[in-house]
Coordinates of N, CA and C in Angstrom, one line a residue:
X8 N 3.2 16.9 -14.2 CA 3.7 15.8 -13.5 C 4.8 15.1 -14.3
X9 N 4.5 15.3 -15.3 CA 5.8 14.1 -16.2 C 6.9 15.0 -16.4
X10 N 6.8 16.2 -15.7 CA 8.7 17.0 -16.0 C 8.7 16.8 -14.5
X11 N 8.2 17.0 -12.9 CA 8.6 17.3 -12.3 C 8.9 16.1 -11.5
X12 N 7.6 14.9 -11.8 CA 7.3 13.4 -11.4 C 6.4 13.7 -10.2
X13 N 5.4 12.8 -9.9 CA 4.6 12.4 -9.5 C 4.7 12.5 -7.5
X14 N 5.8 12.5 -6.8 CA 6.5 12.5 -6.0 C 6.1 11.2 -5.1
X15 N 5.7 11.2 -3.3 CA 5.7 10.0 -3.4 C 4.1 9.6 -3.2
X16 N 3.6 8.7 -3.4 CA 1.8 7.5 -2.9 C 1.6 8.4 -2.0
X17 N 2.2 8.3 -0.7 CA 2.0 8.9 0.7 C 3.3 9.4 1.2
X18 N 3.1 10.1 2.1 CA 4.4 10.9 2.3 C 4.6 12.6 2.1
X19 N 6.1 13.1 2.7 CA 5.9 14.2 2.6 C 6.5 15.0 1.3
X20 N 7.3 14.0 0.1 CA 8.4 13.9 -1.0 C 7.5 14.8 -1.7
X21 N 7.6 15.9 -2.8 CA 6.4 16.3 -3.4 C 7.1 16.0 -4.6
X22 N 7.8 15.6 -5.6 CA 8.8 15.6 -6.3 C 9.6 14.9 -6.5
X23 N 9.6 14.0 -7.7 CA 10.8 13.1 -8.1 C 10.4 11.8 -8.9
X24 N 10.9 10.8 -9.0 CA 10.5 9.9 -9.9 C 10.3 8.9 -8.7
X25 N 8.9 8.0 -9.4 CA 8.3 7.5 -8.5 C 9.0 5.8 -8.0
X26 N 8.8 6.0 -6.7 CA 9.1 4.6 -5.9 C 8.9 3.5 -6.8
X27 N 9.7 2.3 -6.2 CA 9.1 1.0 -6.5 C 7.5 0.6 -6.1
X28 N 7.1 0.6 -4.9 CA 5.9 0.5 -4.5 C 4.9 1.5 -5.6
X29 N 5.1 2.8 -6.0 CA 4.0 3.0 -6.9 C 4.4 2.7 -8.1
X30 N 5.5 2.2 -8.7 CA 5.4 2.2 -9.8 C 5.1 0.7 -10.4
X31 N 4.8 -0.4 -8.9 CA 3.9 -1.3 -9.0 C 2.5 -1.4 -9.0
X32 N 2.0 0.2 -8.9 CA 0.9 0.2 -9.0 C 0.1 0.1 -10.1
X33 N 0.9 0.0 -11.6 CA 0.7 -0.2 -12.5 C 0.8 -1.9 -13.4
X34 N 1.2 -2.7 -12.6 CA 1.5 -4.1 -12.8 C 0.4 -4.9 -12.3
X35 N -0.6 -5.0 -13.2 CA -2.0 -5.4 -13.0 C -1.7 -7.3 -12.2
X36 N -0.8 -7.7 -12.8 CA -1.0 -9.0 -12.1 C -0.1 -9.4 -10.8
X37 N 0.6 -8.3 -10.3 CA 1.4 -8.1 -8.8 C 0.0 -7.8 -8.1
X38 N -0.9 -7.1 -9.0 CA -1.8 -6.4 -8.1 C -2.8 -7.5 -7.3
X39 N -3.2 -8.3 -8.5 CA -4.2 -9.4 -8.4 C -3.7 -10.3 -7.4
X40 N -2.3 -10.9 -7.8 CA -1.7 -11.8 -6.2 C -1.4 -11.1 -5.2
X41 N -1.5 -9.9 -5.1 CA -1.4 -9.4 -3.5 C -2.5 -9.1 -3.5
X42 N -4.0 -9.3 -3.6 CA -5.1 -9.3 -3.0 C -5.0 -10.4 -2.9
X43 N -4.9 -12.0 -3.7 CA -4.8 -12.7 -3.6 C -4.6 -13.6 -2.0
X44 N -3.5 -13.1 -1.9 CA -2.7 -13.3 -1.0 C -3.0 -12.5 0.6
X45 N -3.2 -11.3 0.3 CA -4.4 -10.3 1.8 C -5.6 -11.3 2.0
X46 N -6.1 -11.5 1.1 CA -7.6 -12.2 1.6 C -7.2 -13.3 2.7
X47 N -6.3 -14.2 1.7 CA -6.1 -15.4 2.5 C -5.7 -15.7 3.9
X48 N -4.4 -14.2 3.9 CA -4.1 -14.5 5.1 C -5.0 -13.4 6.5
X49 N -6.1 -12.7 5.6 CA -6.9 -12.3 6.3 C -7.8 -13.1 7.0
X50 N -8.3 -14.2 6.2 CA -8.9 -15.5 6.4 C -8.4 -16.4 7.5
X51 N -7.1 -16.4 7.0 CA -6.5 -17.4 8.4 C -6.6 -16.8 9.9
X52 N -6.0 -15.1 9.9 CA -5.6 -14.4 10.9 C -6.4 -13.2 10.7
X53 N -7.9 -12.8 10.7 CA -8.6 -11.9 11.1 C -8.1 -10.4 11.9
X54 N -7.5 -10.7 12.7 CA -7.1 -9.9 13.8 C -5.9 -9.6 13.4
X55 N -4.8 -10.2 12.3 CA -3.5 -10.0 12.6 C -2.8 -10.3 13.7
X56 N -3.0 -11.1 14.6 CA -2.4 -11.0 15.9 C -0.9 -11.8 15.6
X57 N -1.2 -12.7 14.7 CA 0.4 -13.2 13.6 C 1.3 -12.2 13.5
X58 N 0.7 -10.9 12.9 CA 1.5 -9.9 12.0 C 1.3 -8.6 12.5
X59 N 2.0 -8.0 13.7 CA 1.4 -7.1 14.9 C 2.2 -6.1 13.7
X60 N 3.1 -6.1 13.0 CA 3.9 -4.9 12.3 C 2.7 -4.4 11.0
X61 N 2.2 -5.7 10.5 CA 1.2 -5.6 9.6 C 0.2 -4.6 9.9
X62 N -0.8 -4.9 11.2 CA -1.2 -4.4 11.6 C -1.2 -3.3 12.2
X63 N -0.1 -3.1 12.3 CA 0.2 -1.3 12.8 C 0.6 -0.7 11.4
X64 N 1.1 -0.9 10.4 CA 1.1 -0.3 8.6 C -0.7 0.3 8.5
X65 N -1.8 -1.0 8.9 CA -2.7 -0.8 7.6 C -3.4 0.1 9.2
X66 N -3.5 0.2 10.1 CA -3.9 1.1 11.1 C -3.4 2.4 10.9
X67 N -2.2 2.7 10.9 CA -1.9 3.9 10.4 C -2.3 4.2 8.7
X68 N -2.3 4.0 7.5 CA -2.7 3.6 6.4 C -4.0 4.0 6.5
X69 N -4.7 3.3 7.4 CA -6.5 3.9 7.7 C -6.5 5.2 8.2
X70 N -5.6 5.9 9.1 CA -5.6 7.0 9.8 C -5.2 8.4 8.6
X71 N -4.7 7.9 7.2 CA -4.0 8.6 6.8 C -4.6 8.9 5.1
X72 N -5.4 7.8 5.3 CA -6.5 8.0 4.0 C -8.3 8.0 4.6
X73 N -8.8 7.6 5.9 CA -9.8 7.7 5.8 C -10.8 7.9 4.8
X74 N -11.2 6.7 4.2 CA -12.3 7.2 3.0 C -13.0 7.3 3.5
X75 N -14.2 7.9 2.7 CA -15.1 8.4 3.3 C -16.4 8.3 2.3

């Protein structure tokens, strides 16, 4: 992976140096304020009905990682 790079989080890229989004995946305290920050406004708006785009991201996001 370190000659060919990592390619992309999700997606169809297999190859290349990695996005800004993953290569925030390594910045421990971006990480902690964006849960930070999910909780709360999960708190306020449960439903998302505020953030219908939001909501269609982590819906698809669910469809595309299914843990299990």
């Amino acid at each position: 992976m370190a000659i060919r790079g990592p390619g992309e989080f999700m997606g169809t890229k297999q190859s290349g140096m990695p996005d800004l989004a993953m290569a925030s995946l390594a910045n421990i305290d971006l990480i902690k304020k964006a849960r930070t920050e999910a909780r709360l406004l999960l708190k306020e708006d449960p439903s998302l009905s505020r953030y219908p785009l939001l909501k269609e991201r982590l819906n698809e996001f669910q469809k595309m990682t299914h843990f299990e």
